[in-house]
PDB file of C-alpha atoms in Angstrom:
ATOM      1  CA  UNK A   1     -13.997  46.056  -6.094  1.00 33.00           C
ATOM      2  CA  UNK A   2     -17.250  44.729  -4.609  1.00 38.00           C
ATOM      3  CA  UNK A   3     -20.076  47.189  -5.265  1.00 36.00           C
ATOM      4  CA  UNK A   4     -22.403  46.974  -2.166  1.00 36.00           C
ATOM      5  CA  UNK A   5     -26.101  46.024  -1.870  1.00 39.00           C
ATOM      6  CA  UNK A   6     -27.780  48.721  -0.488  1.00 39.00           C
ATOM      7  CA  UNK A   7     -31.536  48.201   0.161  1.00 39.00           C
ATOM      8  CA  UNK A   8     -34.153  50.617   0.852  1.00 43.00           C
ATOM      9  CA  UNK A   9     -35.357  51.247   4.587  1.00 42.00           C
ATOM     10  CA  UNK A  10     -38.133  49.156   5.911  1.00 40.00           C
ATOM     11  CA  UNK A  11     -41.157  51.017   6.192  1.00 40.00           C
ATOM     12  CA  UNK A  12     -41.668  49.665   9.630  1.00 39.00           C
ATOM     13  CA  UNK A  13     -39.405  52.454  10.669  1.00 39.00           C
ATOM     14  CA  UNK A  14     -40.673  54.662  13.237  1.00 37.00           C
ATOM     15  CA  UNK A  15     -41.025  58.180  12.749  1.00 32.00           C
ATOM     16  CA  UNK A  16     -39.022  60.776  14.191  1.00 36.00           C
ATOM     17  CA  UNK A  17     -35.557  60.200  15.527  1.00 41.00           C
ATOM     18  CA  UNK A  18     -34.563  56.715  16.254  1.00 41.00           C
ATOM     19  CA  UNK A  19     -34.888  55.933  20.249  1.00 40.00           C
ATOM     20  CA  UNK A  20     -31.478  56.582  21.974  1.00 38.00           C
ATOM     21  CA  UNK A  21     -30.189  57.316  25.615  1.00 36.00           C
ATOM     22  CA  UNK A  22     -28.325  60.802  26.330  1.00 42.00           C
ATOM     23  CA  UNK A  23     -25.170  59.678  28.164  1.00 47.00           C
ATOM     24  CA  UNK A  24     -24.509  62.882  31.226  1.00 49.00           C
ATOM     25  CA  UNK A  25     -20.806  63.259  32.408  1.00 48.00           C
ATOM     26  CA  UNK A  26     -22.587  61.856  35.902  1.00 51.00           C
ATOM     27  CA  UNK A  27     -23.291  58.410  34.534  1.00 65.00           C
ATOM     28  CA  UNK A  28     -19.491  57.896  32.662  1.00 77.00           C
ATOM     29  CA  UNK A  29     -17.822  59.024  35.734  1.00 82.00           C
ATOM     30  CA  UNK A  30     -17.025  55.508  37.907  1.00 87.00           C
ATOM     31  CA  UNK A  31     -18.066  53.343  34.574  1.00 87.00           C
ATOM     32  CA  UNK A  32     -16.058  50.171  34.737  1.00 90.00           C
ATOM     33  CA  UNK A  33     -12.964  50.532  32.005  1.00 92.00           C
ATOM     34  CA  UNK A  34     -14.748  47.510  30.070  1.00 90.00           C
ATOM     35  CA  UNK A  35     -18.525  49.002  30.310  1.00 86.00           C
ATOM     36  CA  UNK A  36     -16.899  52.402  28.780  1.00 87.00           C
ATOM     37  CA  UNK A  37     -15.484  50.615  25.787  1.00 87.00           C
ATOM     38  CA  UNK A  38     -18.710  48.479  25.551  1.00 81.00           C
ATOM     39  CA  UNK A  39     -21.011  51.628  25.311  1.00 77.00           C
ATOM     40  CA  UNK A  40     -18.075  53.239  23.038  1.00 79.00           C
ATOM     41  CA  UNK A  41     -19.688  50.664  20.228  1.00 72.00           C
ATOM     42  CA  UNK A  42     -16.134  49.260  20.145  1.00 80.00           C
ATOM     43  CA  UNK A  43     -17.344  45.833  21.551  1.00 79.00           C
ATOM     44  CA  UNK A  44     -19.475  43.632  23.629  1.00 76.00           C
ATOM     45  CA  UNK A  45     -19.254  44.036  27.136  1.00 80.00           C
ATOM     46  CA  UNK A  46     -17.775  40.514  27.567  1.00 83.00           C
ATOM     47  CA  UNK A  47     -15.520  40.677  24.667  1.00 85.00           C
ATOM     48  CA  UNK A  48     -14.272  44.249  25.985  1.00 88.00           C
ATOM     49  CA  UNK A  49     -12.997  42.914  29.650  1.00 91.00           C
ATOM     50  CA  UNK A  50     -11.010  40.210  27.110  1.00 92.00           C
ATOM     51  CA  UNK A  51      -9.639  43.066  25.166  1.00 92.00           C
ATOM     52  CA  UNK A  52      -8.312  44.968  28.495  1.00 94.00           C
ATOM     53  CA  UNK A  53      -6.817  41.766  29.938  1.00 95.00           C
ATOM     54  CA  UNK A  54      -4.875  41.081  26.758  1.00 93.00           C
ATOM     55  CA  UNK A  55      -3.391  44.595  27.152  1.00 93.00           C
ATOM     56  CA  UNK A  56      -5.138  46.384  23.913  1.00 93.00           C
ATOM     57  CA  UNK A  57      -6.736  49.583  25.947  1.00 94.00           C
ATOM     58  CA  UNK A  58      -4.116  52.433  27.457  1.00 94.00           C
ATOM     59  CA  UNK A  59      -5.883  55.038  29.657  1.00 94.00           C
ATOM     60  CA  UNK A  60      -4.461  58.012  29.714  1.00 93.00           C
ATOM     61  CA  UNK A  61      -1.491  57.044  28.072  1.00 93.00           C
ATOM     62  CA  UNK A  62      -0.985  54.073  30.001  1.00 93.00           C
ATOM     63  CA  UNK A  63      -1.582  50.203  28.864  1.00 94.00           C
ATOM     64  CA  UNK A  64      -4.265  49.130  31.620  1.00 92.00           C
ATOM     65  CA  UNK A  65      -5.066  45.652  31.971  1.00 93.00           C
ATOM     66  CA  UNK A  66      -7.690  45.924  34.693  1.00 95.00           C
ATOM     67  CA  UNK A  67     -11.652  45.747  33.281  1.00 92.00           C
ATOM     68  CA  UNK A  68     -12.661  46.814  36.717  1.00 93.00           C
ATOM     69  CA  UNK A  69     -10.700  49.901  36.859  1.00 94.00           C
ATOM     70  CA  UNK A  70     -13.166  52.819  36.888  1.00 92.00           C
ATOM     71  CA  UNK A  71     -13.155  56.113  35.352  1.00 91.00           C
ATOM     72  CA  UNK A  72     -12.043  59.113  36.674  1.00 90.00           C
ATOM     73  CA  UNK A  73     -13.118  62.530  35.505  1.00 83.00           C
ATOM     74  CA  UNK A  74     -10.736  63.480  32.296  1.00 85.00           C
ATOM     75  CA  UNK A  75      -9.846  60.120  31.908  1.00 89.00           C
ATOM     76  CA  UNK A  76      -8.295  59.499  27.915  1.00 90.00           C
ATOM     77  CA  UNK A  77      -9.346  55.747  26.603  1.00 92.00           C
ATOM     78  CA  UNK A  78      -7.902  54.328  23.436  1.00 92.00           C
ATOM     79  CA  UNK A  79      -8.175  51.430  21.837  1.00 91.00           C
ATOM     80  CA  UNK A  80      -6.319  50.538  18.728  1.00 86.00           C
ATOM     81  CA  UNK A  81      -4.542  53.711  18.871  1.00 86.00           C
ATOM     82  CA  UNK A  82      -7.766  55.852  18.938  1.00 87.00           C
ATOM     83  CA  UNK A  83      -9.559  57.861  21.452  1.00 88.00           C
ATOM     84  CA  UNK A  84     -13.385  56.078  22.155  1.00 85.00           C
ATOM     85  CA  UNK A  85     -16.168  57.460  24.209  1.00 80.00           C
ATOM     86  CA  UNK A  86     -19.898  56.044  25.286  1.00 74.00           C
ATOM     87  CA  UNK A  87     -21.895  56.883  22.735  1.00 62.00           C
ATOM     88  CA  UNK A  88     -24.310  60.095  22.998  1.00 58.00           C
ATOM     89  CA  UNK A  89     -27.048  58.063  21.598  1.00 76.00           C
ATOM     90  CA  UNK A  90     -27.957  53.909  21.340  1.00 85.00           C
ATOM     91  CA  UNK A  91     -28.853  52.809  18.343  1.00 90.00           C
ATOM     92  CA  UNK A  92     -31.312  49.537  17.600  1.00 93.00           C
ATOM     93  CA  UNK A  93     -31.538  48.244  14.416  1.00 95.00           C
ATOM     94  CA  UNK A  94     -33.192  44.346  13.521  1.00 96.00           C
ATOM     95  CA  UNK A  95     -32.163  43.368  10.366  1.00 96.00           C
ATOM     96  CA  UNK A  96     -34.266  40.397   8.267  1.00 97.00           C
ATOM     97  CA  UNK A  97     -30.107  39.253   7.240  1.00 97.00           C
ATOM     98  CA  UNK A  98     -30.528  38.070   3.465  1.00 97.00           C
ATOM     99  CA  UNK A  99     -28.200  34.639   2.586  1.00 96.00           C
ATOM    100  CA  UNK A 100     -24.888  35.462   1.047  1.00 95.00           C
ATOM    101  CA  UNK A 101     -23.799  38.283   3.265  1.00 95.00           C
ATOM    102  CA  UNK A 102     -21.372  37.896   6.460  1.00 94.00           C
ATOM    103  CA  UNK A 103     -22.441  38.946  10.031  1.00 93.00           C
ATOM    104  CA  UNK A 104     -19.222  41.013  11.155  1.00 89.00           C
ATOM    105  CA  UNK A 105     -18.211  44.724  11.070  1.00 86.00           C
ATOM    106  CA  UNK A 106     -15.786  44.282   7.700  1.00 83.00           C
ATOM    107  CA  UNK A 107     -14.558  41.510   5.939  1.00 83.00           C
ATOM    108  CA  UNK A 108     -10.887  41.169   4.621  1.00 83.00           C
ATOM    109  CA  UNK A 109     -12.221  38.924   1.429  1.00 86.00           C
ATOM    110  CA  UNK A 110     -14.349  42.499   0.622  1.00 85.00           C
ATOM    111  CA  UNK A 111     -17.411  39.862   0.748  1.00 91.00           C
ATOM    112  CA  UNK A 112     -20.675  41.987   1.515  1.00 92.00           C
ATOM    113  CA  UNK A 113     -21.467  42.333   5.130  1.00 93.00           C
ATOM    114  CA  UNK A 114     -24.631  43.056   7.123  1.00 94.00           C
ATOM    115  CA  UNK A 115     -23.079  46.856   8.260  1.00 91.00           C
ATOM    116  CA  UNK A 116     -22.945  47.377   4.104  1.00 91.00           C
ATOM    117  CA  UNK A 117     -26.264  47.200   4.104  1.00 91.00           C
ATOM    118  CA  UNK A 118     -27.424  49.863   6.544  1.00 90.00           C
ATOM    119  CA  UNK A 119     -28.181  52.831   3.830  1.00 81.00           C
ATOM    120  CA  UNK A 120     -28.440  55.761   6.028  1.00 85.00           C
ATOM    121  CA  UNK A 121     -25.183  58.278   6.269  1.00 84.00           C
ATOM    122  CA  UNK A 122     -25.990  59.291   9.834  1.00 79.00           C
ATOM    123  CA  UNK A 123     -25.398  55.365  10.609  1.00 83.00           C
ATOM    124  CA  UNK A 124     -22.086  55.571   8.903  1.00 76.00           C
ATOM    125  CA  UNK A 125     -19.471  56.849  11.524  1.00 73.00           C
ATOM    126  CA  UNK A 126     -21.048  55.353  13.949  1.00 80.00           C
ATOM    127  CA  UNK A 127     -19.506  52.137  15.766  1.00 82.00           C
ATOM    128  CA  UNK A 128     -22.295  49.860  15.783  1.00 89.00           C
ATOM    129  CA  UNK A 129     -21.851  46.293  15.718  1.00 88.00           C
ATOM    130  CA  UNK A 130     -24.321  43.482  15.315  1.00 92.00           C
ATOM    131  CA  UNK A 131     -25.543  41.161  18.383  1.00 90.00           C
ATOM    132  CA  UNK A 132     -24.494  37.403  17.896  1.00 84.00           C
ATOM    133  CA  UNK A 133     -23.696  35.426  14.644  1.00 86.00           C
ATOM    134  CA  UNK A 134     -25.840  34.038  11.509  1.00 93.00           C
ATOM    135  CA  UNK A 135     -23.989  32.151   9.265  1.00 93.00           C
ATOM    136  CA  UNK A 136     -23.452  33.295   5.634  1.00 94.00           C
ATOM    137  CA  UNK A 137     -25.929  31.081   4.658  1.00 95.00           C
ATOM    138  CA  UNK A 138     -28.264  31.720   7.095  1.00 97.00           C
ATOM    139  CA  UNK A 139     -30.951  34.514   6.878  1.00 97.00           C
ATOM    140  CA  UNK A 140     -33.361  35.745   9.457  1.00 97.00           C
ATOM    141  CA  UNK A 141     -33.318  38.612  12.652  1.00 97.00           C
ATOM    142  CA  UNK A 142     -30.614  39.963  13.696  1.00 96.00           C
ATOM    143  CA  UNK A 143     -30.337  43.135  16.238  1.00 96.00           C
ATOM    144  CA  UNK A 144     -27.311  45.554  15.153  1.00 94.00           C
ATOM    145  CA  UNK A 145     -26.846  48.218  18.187  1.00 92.00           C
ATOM    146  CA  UNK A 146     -24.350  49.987  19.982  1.00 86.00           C
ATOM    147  CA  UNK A 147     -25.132  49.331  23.430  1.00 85.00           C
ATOM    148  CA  UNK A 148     -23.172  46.830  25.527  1.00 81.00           C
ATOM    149  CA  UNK A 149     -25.287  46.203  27.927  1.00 81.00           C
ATOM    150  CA  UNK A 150     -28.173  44.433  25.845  1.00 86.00           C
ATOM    151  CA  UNK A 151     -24.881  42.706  23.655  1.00 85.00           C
ATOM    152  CA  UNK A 152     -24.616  41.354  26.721  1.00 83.00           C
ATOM    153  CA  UNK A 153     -28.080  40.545  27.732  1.00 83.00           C
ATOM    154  CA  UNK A 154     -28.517  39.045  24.531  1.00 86.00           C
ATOM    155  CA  UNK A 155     -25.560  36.672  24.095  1.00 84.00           C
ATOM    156  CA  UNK A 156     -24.695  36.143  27.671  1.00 79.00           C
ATOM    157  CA  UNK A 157     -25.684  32.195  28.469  1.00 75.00           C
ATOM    158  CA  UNK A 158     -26.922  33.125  31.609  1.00 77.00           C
ATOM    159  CA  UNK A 159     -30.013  35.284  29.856  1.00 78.00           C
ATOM    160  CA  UNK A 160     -30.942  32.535  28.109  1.00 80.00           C
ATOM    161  CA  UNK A 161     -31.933  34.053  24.984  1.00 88.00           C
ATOM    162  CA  UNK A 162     -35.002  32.595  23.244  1.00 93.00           C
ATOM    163  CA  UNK A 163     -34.405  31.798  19.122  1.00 95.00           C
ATOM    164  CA  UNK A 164     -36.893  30.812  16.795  1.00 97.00           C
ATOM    165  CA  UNK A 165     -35.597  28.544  13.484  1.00 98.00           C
ATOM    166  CA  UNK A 166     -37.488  27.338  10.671  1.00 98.00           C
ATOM    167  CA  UNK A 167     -34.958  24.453   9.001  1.00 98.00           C
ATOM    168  CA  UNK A 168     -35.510  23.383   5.321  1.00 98.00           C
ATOM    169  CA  UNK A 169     -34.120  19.729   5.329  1.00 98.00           C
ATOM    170  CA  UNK A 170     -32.714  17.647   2.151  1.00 98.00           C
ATOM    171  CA  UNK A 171     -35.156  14.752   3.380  1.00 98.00           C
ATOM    172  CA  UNK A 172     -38.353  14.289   5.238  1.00 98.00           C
ATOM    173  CA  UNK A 173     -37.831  14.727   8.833  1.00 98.00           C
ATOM    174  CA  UNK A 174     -39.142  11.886  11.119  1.00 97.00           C
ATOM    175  CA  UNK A 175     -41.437  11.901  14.120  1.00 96.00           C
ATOM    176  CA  UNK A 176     -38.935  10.322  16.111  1.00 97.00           C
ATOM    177  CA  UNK A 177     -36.551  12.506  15.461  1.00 97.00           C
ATOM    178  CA  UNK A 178     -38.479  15.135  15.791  1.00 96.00           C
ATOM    179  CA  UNK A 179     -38.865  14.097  19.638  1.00 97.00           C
ATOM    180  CA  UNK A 180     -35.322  13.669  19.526  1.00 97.00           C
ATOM    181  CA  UNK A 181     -34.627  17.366  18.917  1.00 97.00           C
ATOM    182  CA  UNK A 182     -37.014  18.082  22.275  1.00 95.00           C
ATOM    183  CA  UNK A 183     -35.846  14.870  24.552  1.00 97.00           C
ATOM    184  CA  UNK A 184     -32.045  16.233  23.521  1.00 96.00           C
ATOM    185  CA  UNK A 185     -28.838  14.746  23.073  1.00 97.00           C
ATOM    186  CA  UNK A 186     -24.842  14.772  22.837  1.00 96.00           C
ATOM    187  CA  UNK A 187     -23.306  16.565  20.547  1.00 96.00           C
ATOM    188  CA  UNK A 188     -19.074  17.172  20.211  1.00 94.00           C
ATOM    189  CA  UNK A 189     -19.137  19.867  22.444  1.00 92.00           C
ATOM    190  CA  UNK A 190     -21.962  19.307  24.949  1.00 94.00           C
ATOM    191  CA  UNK A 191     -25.711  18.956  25.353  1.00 95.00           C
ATOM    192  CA  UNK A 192     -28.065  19.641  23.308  1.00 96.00           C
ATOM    193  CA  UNK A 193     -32.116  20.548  23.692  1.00 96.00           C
ATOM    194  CA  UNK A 194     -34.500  22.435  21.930  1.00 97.00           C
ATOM    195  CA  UNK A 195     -37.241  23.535  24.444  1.00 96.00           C
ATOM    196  CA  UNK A 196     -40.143  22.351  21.464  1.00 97.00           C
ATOM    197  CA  UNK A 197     -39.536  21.270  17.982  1.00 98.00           C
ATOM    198  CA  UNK A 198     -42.333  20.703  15.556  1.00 97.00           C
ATOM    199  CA  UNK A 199     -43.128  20.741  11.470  1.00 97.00           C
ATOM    200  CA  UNK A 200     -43.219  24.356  10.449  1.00 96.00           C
ATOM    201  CA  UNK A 201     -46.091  23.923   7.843  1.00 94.00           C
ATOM    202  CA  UNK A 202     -49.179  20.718   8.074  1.00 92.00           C
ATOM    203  CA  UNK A 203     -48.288  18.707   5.522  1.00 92.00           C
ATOM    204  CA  UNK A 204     -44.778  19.120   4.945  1.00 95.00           C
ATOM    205  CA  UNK A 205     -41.763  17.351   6.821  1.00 96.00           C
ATOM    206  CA  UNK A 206     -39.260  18.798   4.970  1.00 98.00           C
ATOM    207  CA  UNK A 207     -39.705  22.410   7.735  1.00 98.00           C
ATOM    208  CA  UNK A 208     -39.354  21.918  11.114  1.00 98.00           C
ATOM    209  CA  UNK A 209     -39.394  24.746  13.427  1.00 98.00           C
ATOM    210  CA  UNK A 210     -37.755  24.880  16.670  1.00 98.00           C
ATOM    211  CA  UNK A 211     -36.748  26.713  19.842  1.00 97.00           C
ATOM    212  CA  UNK A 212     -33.387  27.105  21.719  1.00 96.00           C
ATOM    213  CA  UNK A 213     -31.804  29.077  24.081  1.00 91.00           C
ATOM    214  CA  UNK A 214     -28.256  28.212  22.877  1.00 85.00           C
ATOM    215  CA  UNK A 215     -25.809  30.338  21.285  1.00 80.00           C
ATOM    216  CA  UNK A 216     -22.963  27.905  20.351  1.00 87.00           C
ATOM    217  CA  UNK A 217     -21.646  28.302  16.922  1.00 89.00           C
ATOM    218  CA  UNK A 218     -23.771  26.101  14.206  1.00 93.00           C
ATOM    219  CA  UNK A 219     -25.774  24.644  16.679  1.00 95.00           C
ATOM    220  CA  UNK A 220     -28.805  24.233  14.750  1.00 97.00           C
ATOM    221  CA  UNK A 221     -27.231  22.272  11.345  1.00 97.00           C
ATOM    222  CA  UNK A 222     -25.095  20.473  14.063  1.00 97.00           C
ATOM    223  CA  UNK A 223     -27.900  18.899  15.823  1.00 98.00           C
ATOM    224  CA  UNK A 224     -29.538  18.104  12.423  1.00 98.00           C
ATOM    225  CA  UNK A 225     -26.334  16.713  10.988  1.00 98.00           C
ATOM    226  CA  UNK A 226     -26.111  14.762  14.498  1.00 97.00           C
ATOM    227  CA  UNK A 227     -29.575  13.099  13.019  1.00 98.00           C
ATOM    228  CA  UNK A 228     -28.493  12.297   9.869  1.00 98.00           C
ATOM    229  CA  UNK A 229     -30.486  15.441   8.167  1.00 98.00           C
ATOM    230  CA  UNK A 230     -28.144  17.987   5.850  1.00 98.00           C
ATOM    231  CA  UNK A 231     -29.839  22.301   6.516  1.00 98.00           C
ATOM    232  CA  UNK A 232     -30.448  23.171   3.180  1.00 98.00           C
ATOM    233  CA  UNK A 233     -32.076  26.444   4.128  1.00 98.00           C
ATOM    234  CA  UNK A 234     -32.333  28.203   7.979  1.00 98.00           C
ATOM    235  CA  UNK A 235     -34.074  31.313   8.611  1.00 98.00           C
ATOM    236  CA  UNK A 236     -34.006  32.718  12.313  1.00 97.00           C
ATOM    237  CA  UNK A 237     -38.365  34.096  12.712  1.00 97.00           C
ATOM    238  CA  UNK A 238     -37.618  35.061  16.383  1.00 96.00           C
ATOM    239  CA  UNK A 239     -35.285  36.273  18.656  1.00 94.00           C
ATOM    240  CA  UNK A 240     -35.641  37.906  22.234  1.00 91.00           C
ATOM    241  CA  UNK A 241     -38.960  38.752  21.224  1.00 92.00           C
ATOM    242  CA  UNK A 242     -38.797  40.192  17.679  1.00 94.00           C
ATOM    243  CA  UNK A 243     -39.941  39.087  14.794  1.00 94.00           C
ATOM    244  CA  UNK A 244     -40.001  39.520  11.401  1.00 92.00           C
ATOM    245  CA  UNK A 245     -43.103  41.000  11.114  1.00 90.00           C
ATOM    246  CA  UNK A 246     -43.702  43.434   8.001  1.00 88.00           C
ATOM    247  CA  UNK A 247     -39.839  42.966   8.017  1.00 94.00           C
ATOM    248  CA  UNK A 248     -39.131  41.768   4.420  1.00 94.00           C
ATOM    249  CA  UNK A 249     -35.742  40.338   3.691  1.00 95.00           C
ATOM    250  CA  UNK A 250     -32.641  42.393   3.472  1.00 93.00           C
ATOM    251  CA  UNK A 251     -34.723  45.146   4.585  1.00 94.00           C
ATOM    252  CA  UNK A 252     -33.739  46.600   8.565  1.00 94.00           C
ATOM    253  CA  UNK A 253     -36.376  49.068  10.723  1.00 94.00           C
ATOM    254  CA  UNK A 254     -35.114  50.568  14.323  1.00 93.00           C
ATOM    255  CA  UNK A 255     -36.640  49.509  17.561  1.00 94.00           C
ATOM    256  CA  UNK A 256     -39.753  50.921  19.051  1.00 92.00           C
ATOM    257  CA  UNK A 257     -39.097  52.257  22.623  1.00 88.00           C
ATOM    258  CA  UNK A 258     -41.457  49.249  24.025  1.00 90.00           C
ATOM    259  CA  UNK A 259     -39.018  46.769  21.773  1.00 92.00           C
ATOM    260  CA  UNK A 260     -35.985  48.446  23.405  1.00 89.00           C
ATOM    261  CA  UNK A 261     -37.010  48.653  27.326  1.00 86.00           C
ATOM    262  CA  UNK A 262     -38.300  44.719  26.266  1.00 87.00           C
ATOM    263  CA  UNK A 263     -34.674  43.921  25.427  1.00 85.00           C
ATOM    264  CA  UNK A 264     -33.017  45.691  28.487  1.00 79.00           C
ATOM    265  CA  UNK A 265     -35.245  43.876  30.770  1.00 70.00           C
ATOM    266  CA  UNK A 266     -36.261  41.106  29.639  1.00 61.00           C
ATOM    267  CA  UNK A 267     -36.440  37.610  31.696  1.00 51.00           C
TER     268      UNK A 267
END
């Protein structure tokens, strides 16, 4: 039996209640089936209407396969047997993710995972998930909410979501390659382009940082593999506008109210 790594709150955490929404009857009543589940913490937005079509969500009984369907007033929704409801409040959470720990909700290996290390009881029954992917290896921001919408927002490739690496390489890096990373190139499953690329640090070509919009799986070691460059170390420094800023590792803070309406609307 594992024994979890619990680490102490950041004390970048803001004072008083963490910011949240009050969800009214008014605004659940007409919800698409999907956006329900979404804002029920169960699952992204995206990956909800994929649950629904595959026939995992009854309402009222009933196995409903239509993400459109909208609610009706005493409407039941279960998913996995169990009766889920929008959340009364939205939680934000950005985590500085430490190496060594797995970005998902539970892991059947009983290897430590981001959600063990969220210390707080009050976060405990609640069905928050995190936004994305890091690799195990990889450490650096990660946003762990329960709201849909900015899942969405956030992961969507139409938002085009700005990330900031910083990649340790096992050789110096090259100034050709380095344009390389910005002029772009193929890789196995389509294009790829950082929007700048330069060395993190003067004086040291083993660092480069760089800036993408892309959310494909392993992108960043890909594209340096692609080179001929093994990732020894990646840390994300920026995502959708946070950073890590008096964030140490394995340490997590909630969202300021600015931070949040920044997320919801951001371009």
């Amino acid at each position: 039996m594992k024994t979890p790594r619990r680490f102490q709150r950041s004390q970048a955490r803001n004072s008083g209640q963490p910011p949240g929404l009050d969800r009214p009857a008014a605004d659940i009543i007409g919800m698409r089936l999907n956006k329900y589940i979404a804002h029920a913490g169960v699952a992204s937005r995206r990956t909800a209407g994929d649950m629904v079509k595959a026939g995992k969500v009854k309402v009222n009984g009933e196995v409903l396969d239509n993400p459109a369907y909208q609610i009706r007033e005493g409407d039941v929704v279960e998913y996995n047997g169990e009766v889920v409801a929008p959340s009364e409040r939205f939680v934000y959470l950005l985590l500085n993710k430490p190496r060594n720990v797995i970005t998902t909700t539970n892991d059947e290996h009983d290897r430590t995972t981001v959600m063990d290390l969220l210390d707080e009881p009050a976060l405990k029954g609640m069905r928050l998930f995190p936004v994305g992917r890091l690799d195990r290896d990889t450490t650096g921001l990660l946003l762990i909410t329960n709201d849909g919408d900015v899942t969405t927002r956030l992961t969507h490739p139409r938002f085009e979501t700005a990330k900031i690496y910083e990649a340790t390489l096992d050789k110096p890096f090259s100034t050709l390659d380095l344009a390389q990373l910005s002029a772009g190139f193929e890789l196995d499953d389509g294009p790829f382009q950082a929007d700048w690329a330069r060395y993190a640090r003067e004086n040291d070509p083993l660092t480069v940082s760089l800036q993408i919009h892309s959310g494909r799986n392993r992108i960043v070691r890909r594209a340096f593999e692609h080179l001929g460059y093994t990732v020894e170390k990646l840390d994300r420094t920026y995502l959708a506008g946070l950073t890590k800023k008096a964030l140490p590792r394995g340490f997590y803070r909630y969202l300021t109210d600015e931070e949040v309406r920044r997320l919801k609307y951001f371009k």
